[in-house]
Coordinates of C-alpha atoms and ligand atoms in Angstrom, one line a residue:
M600 CA -17.5 10.8 -21.8
K601 CA -15.2 7.9 -20.8
K602 CA -15.1 6.7 -17.1
K603 CA -12.1 7.6 -15.5
I604 CA -10.9 4.6 -13.4
L605 CA -8.1 4.8 -10.7
I606 CA -5.8 2.1 -10.0
T607 CA -3.4 2.8 -7.0
G608 CA -0.1 1.0 -6.9
G609 CA -0.2 0.3 -10.3
A610 CA 3.7 0.3 -10.7
G611 CA 4.1 -2.6 -7.9
F612 CA 3.8 -6.4 -8.5
I613 CA 0.1 -7.1 -8.9
G614 CA -0.8 -3.4 -9.8
S615 CA 1.1 -3.6 -13.0
H616 CA -0.3 -6.9 -14.0
L617 CA -3.8 -5.2 -13.2
V618 CA -3.0 -1.9 -15.1
R619 CA -1.9 -4.0 -18.1
H620 CA -4.9 -6.1 -18.0
F621 CA -7.5 -2.9 -17.8
V622 CA -5.7 -1.0 -20.5
N623 CA -5.6 -3.7 -23.0
K624 CA -9.1 -4.9 -22.1
Y625 CA -11.0 -1.6 -21.9
L626 CA -10.7 0.4 -24.3
A627 CA -13.9 2.4 -22.9
Y628 CA -11.8 3.5 -19.8
E629 CA -9.4 6.1 -19.2
L630 CA -7.4 4.4 -17.0
Y631 CA -5.2 6.5 -14.2
N632 CA -2.3 4.5 -12.4
L633 CA -1.5 6.2 -9.2
D634 CA 1.8 5.5 -7.6
A635 CA 4.4 7.0 -5.3
L636 CA 7.2 4.8 -6.7
T637 CA 8.7 3.8 -3.5
Y638 CA 11.3 1.0 -3.3
A639 CA 8.5 -1.3 -4.8
G640 CA 7.2 0.7 -7.5
N641 CA 9.0 0.4 -10.9
L642 CA 7.7 2.2 -14.1
E643 CA 9.8 -0.7 -15.9
N644 CA 7.1 -3.3 -15.0
L645 CA 4.8 -1.1 -17.4
T646 CA 6.8 -0.2 -20.6
D647 CA 4.6 -2.3 -23.1
I648 CA 1.6 -0.1 -22.3
Q649 CA 3.2 3.5 -21.1
D650 CA 2.2 4.9 -24.5
K651 CA -1.2 3.6 -25.0
A652 CA -3.9 6.2 -25.3
N653 CA -6.2 5.2 -22.4
Y654 CA -3.4 5.0 -19.9
N655 CA -2.1 7.8 -17.5
F656 CA 0.3 8.0 -15.0
L657 CA -0.1 10.2 -11.7
K658 CA 3.1 10.2 -9.4
A659 CA 1.4 10.9 -6.1
D660 CA 1.8 9.7 -2.5
I661 CA -1.4 8.6 -0.8
T662 CA -0.3 9.9 2.6
D663 CA -0.3 13.5 1.1
A664 CA -3.9 14.4 1.8
A665 CA -3.6 17.8 -0.2
D666 CA -2.3 16.1 -3.1
I667 CA -4.5 13.1 -3.1
E668 CA -7.6 15.6 -2.7
R669 CA -6.3 18.1 -5.6
L670 CA -6.0 15.0 -7.9
F671 CA -9.7 13.7 -7.0
K672 CA -11.1 17.2 -7.4
L673 CA -9.5 17.6 -10.9
H674 CA -10.6 14.0 -12.1
K675 CA -13.5 13.2 -10.2
F676 CA -12.8 9.8 -10.6
H677 CA -15.5 7.2 -11.5
S678 CA -14.1 4.4 -9.3
V679 CA -11.0 3.2 -7.6
I680 CA -9.3 0.1 -7.3
H681 CA -7.1 0.4 -4.4
L682 CA -3.7 -1.3 -4.3
A683 CA -1.1 1.1 -3.0
A684 CA 0.3 -0.2 0.1
E685 CA 3.4 -1.2 2.2
S686 CA 3.6 -4.9 1.4
H687 CA 6.1 -7.1 3.1
V688 CA 5.8 -8.5 6.4
D689 CA 9.6 -8.4 7.2
R690 CA 9.5 -4.8 6.6
S691 CA 6.5 -4.2 8.9
I692 CA 8.3 -5.8 11.6
K693 CA 11.0 -3.6 11.4
D694 CA 9.1 -0.3 10.8
P695 CA 5.3 -0.8 11.8
L696 CA 4.8 2.8 11.7
S697 CA 5.3 3.6 8.0
F698 CA 2.6 0.6 7.3
A699 CA 0.2 2.5 9.6
K700 CA 0.9 5.5 7.7
T701 CA 0.3 4.2 4.3
N702 CA -1.8 1.4 4.6
I703 CA -4.2 2.9 7.1
L704 CA -4.1 6.9 6.9
G705 CA -3.5 6.5 3.0
T706 CA -6.5 4.4 2.5
L707 CA -8.4 7.2 4.8
H708 CA -7.2 9.7 2.5
L709 CA -8.3 8.0 -0.7
L710 CA -11.8 7.3 1.2
E711 CA -12.1 11.0 2.0
A712 CA -11.4 12.2 -1.6
F713 CA -13.5 9.8 -3.1
K714 CA -16.4 10.7 -0.7
K715 CA -16.0 14.4 -1.4
Y716 CA -15.2 14.6 -5.2
S717 CA -16.7 11.4 -6.6
D718 CA -20.4 10.2 -7.1
Y719 CA -19.7 7.5 -4.4
K720 CA -23.2 6.0 -4.6
K721 CA -23.0 5.2 -8.3
G722 CA -19.1 4.7 -8.4
L723 CA -17.1 1.9 -6.5
F724 CA -14.3 2.1 -3.9
Y725 CA -12.5 -1.6 -4.4
H726 CA -10.2 -2.5 -1.5
I727 CA -7.6 -5.3 -2.5
S728 CA -6.6 -7.0 0.7
T729 CA -4.9 -10.2 1.7
D730 CA -5.9 -13.4 3.6
E731 CA -3.1 -12.4 6.2
V732 CA -5.9 -10.3 8.1
Y733 CA -7.5 -13.7 9.4
G734 CA -4.5 -14.6 11.1
S735 CA -3.2 -17.9 11.1
L736 CA -4.8 -21.5 10.4
G737 CA -3.9 -24.7 12.5
A738 CA -3.4 -28.1 10.4
E739 CA -7.2 -27.8 9.3
G740 CA -9.9 -25.8 8.1
L741 CA -9.9 -22.5 5.5
F742 CA -10.6 -19.0 5.8
T743 CA -13.9 -18.2 4.5
E744 CA -15.4 -14.6 4.3
K745 CA -17.0 -15.0 7.8
T746 CA -13.9 -15.9 9.6
S747 CA -13.0 -13.1 12.2
Y748 CA -10.3 -10.9 11.7
D749 CA -7.2 -11.7 13.9
P750 CA -4.2 -10.2 12.4
N751 CA -0.9 -11.2 13.8
S752 CA 1.8 -8.8 12.2
P753 CA 2.0 -5.2 12.1
Y754 CA 1.5 -5.7 7.9
S755 CA -1.9 -7.7 8.5
A756 CA -2.9 -5.3 11.3
S757 CA -2.4 -2.3 9.1
K758 CA -4.6 -4.1 6.1
A759 CA -7.3 -5.2 8.8
S760 CA -7.8 -1.6 9.9
S761 CA -8.1 -0.4 6.3
D762 CA -10.6 -3.2 5.5
H763 CA -12.5 -1.9 8.4
F764 CA -12.4 1.7 7.4
V765 CA -13.5 0.9 4.2
R766 CA -16.4 -0.9 5.6
A767 CA -17.3 1.7 7.7
Y768 CA -17.6 4.2 5.1
G769 CA -20.0 2.0 3.2
E770 CA -22.1 1.7 6.5
T771 CA -21.9 5.4 7.5
Y772 CA -21.8 7.4 4.4
G773 CA -23.5 4.9 1.8
L774 CA -20.1 4.8 -0.2
R775 CA -20.3 1.4 -2.7
Y776 CA -17.4 -0.6 -1.7
V777 CA -16.1 -4.3 -2.3
I778 CA -13.1 -6.0 -0.6
S779 CA -11.3 -8.9 -1.7
N780 CA -9.0 -10.8 0.4
C781 CA -6.3 -12.7 -1.5
S782 CA -3.7 -15.3 -0.6
N783 CA 0.1 -15.1 -1.7
N784 CA 0.7 -14.1 -5.2
Y785 CA 3.6 -15.1 -7.4
G786 CA 4.8 -14.3 -11.2
S787 CA 6.7 -12.0 -12.9
F788 CA 7.7 -8.3 -11.6
Q789 CA 7.4 -9.2 -8.4
F790 CA 10.2 -7.6 -6.0
P791 CA 12.9 -9.8 -4.7
E792 CA 12.2 -9.4 -1.1
K793 CA 9.4 -11.8 -1.4
L794 CA 10.0 -15.6 -1.1
I795 CA 10.1 -17.0 -4.8
P796 CA 11.9 -14.3 -6.7
L797 CA 14.4 -13.8 -3.6
F798 CA 15.0 -17.6 -4.1
I799 CA 15.2 -17.4 -7.6
H800 CA 17.8 -14.5 -7.5
N801 CA 19.8 -16.3 -4.7
I802 CA 20.0 -19.4 -6.7
I803 CA 21.2 -17.8 -10.0
H804 CA 24.0 -16.1 -7.7
L805 CA 24.7 -19.3 -5.7
K806 CA 23.7 -17.5 -2.4
P807 CA 22.2 -19.0 0.3
L808 CA 18.3 -19.8 0.7
P809 CA 17.3 -18.7 4.1
V810 CA 14.6 -20.7 5.2
Y811 CA 12.6 -19.2 8.2
G812 CA 12.3 -21.5 11.3
D813 CA 11.9 -25.4 10.0
G814 CA 10.1 -24.2 6.6
H815 CA 7.0 -26.1 7.9
Y816 CA 4.8 -22.9 7.3
T817 CA 2.1 -23.1 4.8
R818 CA 0.8 -20.8 2.3
D819 CA -1.9 -21.0 -0.7
W820 CA -0.2 -19.7 -3.9
L821 CA -2.1 -18.2 -6.6
F822 CA -0.7 -16.9 -10.0
V823 CA -0.8 -13.1 -10.3
K824 CA -2.6 -12.9 -13.7
D825 CA -5.5 -15.1 -12.1
H826 CA -5.7 -12.3 -9.3
A827 CA -5.7 -9.7 -12.0
N828 CA -8.8 -11.6 -13.6
A829 CA -10.2 -11.9 -10.2
I830 CA -10.1 -8.3 -9.4
D831 CA -11.6 -7.8 -12.9
T832 CA -14.6 -10.0 -12.1
V833 CA -15.2 -8.5 -8.6
F834 CA -15.0 -4.9 -10.1
H835 CA -17.5 -5.7 -12.7
K836 CA -19.8 -8.2 -11.3
G837 CA -19.2 -7.9 -7.4
I838 CA -22.2 -7.0 -5.2
S839 CA -21.6 -3.6 -3.2
G840 CA -20.8 -4.3 0.5
E841 CA -19.5 -7.7 -0.2
T842 CA -16.3 -9.5 1.0
Y843 CA -14.6 -12.1 -1.8
N844 CA -11.6 -14.4 -0.6
I845 CA -9.7 -15.1 -3.6
G846 CA -7.2 -18.3 -3.7
G847 CA -5.7 -21.0 -5.7
H848 CA -6.8 -24.0 -3.7
N849 CA -3.0 -24.7 -4.0
E850 CA -1.4 -25.0 -0.3
W851 CA 2.3 -25.5 -0.1
K852 CA 4.6 -25.9 3.0
N853 CA 7.8 -23.8 2.2
I854 CA 10.2 -26.3 1.9
D855 CA 8.6 -28.3 -0.5
L856 CA 7.8 -25.0 -2.6
I857 CA 11.4 -24.7 -2.2
K858 CA 12.5 -27.9 -3.2
L859 CA 10.1 -27.8 -6.6
L860 CA 11.8 -24.2 -7.3
C861 CA 15.4 -25.7 -6.8
S862 CA 14.6 -28.8 -9.2
K863 CA 13.2 -26.4 -11.8
M864 CA 16.1 -24.1 -11.3
D865 CA 18.6 -27.1 -12.0
V866 CA 17.2 -27.9 -15.0
H867 CA 17.0 -24.5 -16.5
L868 CA 20.4 -23.4 -15.4
G869 CA 21.7 -27.0 -16.5
R870 CA 22.9 -27.5 -13.1
A871 CA 23.3 -31.1 -11.6
T872 CA 20.2 -32.6 -9.8
G873 CA 20.1 -31.3 -6.3
E874 CA 22.6 -28.6 -6.8
S875 CA 20.5 -25.9 -5.8
E876 CA 18.9 -27.7 -2.8
K877 CA 22.4 -27.5 -1.3
L878 CA 21.8 -23.6 -0.8
I879 CA 19.0 -24.1 1.6
T880 CA 19.9 -22.7 4.9
F881 CA 17.6 -22.8 7.9
V882 CA 17.8 -19.2 9.8
K883 CA 16.1 -17.7 12.8
D884 CA 12.3 -17.6 12.4
R885 CA 10.4 -14.8 11.5
P886 CA 8.5 -13.3 14.8
G887 CA 4.7 -14.0 15.1
H888 CA 5.3 -16.2 11.9
D889 CA 1.4 -17.7 10.8
L890 CA 1.8 -21.2 10.7
R891 CA -0.7 -21.5 7.6
Y892 CA -3.0 -19.8 5.4
A893 CA -5.7 -21.4 3.1
I894 CA -8.4 -19.9 1.4
D895 CA -11.8 -21.2 0.7
A896 CA -12.7 -19.3 -2.9
S897 CA -16.2 -20.8 -3.1
K898 CA -18.0 -17.9 -2.9
I899 CA -16.2 -15.9 -5.9
E900 CA -16.4 -19.5 -8.0
R901 CA -19.6 -19.9 -7.3
E902 CA -21.5 -16.5 -7.2
L903 CA -19.3 -14.6 -9.8
G904 CA -18.0 -17.5 -12.1
W905 CA -14.2 -16.9 -11.7
K906 CA -11.6 -19.8 -11.1
P907 CA -7.7 -20.0 -11.2
S908 CA -6.5 -20.9 -15.0
L909 CA -3.2 -22.7 -14.3
S910 CA -1.8 -25.4 -12.2
F911 CA 0.9 -24.5 -9.8
D912 CA 3.8 -26.4 -11.9
E913 CA 2.6 -24.3 -14.9
G914 CA 2.7 -21.1 -13.1
L915 CA 5.6 -21.8 -11.4
E916 CA 7.3 -22.8 -14.8
K917 CA 6.3 -19.9 -16.3
T918 CA 7.6 -17.5 -13.4
V919 CA 11.1 -19.3 -13.6
V920 CA 11.4 -18.8 -17.5
W921 CA 10.4 -15.0 -17.0
Y922 CA 13.1 -14.3 -14.2
L923 CA 15.6 -16.0 -16.0
E924 CA 15.3 -14.2 -19.4
N925 CA 14.6 -10.7 -17.3
E926 CA 18.0 -10.9 -15.3
T927 CA 18.4 -7.5 -16.1
W928 CA 15.0 -6.5 -14.5
L929 CA 16.1 -8.4 -11.4
N930 CA 19.9 -7.2 -11.4
N931 CA 18.8 -3.6 -11.5
L932 CA 16.4 -3.9 -8.3
T933 CA 19.3 -5.9 -6.3
S934 CA 21.8 -3.3 -6.2
G935 CA 22.1 -0.5 -3.9
K936 CA 19.6 0.4 -1.4
Y937 CA 18.6 -3.3 -2.0
Q938 CA 22.0 -4.6 -0.6
E939 CA 21.4 -2.5 2.9
Y940 CA 17.7 -4.2 3.3
Y941 CA 19.3 -7.5 2.4
E942 CA 22.3 -7.3 5.2
R943 CA 20.0 -5.8 7.5
Q944 CA 17.3 -8.4 7.1
Y945 CA 19.5 -11.8 6.9
K946 CA 22.9 -10.5 8.7
Ligands
LIG1770 P1 4.0 -4.3 -4.2 O1 4.8 -3.8 -2.7 O2 4.8 -4.8 -5.1 O3 3.6 -2.7 -4.5 C1 2.9 -1.7 -3.8 C2 2.8 -0.2 -4.7 O4 2.2 0.7 -4.1 C3 4.3 0.3 -5.2 O5 4.0 0.4 -6.6 C4 4.5 1.4 -4.5 O6 5.3 2.5 -5.1 C5 3.4 1.9 -4.5 N1 2.9 2.7 -3.0 C6 3.7 2.2 -1.7 N2 3.4 3.2 -0.9 C7 2.7 4.4 -1.6 C8 2.1 5.6 -1.2 N3 2.4 5.9 -0.1 N4 1.4 6.3 -2.2 C9 1.2 5.8 -3.7 N5 2.2 4.4 -3.7 C10 2.4 3.8 -2.8 O7 2.9 -4.7 -3.5 P2 1.9 -5.9 -4.2 O8 2.4 -7.3 -3.8 O9 1.9 -5.5 -5.7 O10 0.6 -5.9 -3.4 C11 -0.2 -5.0 -3.9 C12 -1.5 -4.8 -2.8 O11 -2.1 -6.3 -2.9 C13 -1.4 -4.4 -1.6 O12 -2.4 -3.8 -0.8 C14 -1.1 -5.7 -0.9 O13 -1.6 -5.7 0.7 C15 -2.2 -6.6 -1.6 N6 -1.9 -8.2 -1.6 C16 -1.0 -8.5 -2.0 C17 -0.7 -9.9 -2.0 C18 0.6 -10.7 -2.5 O14 0.9 -12.0 -2.4 N7 1.7 -10.0 -3.0 C19 -1.6 -10.7 -1.7 C20 -2.9 -10.4 -1.2 C21 -3.2 -8.8 -1.4
LIG1771 P1 6.8 -13.9 1.9 O1 6.7 -14.2 0.5 O2 7.4 -12.8 2.6 O3 5.0 -13.6 2.0 P2 4.4 -13.7 3.2 O4 4.8 -13.5 4.7 O5 3.0 -12.6 2.9 O6 3.2 -15.2 3.2 O7 6.7 -15.3 2.7 C1 6.3 -16.2 2.0 C2 6.8 -17.6 3.4 O8 8.0 -17.7 2.9 C3 6.5 -17.3 4.8 O9 6.0 -18.3 5.3 C4 7.8 -16.9 5.0 C5 8.7 -17.7 4.3 N1 10.1 -16.9 4.1 C6 11.3 -17.3 4.4 O10 11.2 -18.8 4.7 N2 12.4 -16.9 4.0 C7 12.6 -15.9 3.3 O11 13.6 -15.2 3.1 C8 11.3 -14.9 3.1 C9 11.1 -14.1 2.3 C10 10.2 -15.8 3.3

């Protein structure tokens, strides 16, 4: 019988890339995508693989313990790759409770069901986490797997908590697990609340580009398909009980990244050089804004042989081209409820 692999959050940004990667590459697995289809989950992200024989979609909410238990009892999944989460820092500042509910309690429901119905000493519970659990760096240094957790936002606090629960299930019950903590992802199918797709959308529509504070915050950016590859590598080669940091060795100050993005958009839209930059507007800073994230990814590179495949310039170019060629995808997401979110966030 084929191994049943469950990916949660597979209709979201990273999840859809991961589901596609697994469905196309691993015909020996029966792949299940479990997703509640919140505002961030979109089956349009998966139309190219939806009819594949080894792909199954389960619409379910990880905060619904009874339904999660029912599905695990029915399918007895071999392994779980858990991505379902509330993922946007700005939303977590406005509504921390829903982050605790989904990211902490939802993860616990999955751990419980996995412990109860799966062969948890043979299978693997893989928690997809973020570098934001480590808090903020100053001008120097990198996050390693040994850096202490020091989360500053409700989002990162909820992810740190769920990381701890996964580890605790390993220590307490002997459940096989791995955790990876990745830097900021970019690429196709990202919901236009995050910096890069939001700014691409605003540049197309000649809307202001709201830069928080002075724009001198630094993030380490990784192309989403490289993250999907890294997850595949950790899933198949990682050691149970270990944590792996994933990053692109690709630090950018927000303002420099935004200027690069503007220049690429000017070229593609046939606008005069400097036209899009005129849209930059400095706005009130995000409360508790982490100054700098930077990842030391040498462990996964050294021990598992993974490394990023693309330069940032190539990845950003592909990303810009994708959003311009898929404007309908973007426009479908930016009507209705999105407008309410946008007004509230940027009024
Ligand atoms: P996303 O917001 O694009 O997608 C989240 C997905 O989870 C959506 O499909 C949504 O419908 C689903 N979901 C939300 N609540 C759910 C619930 N209660 N039950 C079932 N499904 C639910 O997020 P993303 O950017 O793709 O991030 C995926 C994971 O990777 C998250 O765990 C996030 O913390 C982590 N991560 C993200 C980044 C990044 O840069 N985006 C970096 C590192 C780690
Ligand atoms: P974001 O894409 O929200 O990711 P994260 O907060 O998880 O790092 O933001 C990336 C950076 O861009 C972060 O420093 C906040 C900044 N930012 C803005 O300046 N303006 C915006 O409108 C957004 C969404 C983000």
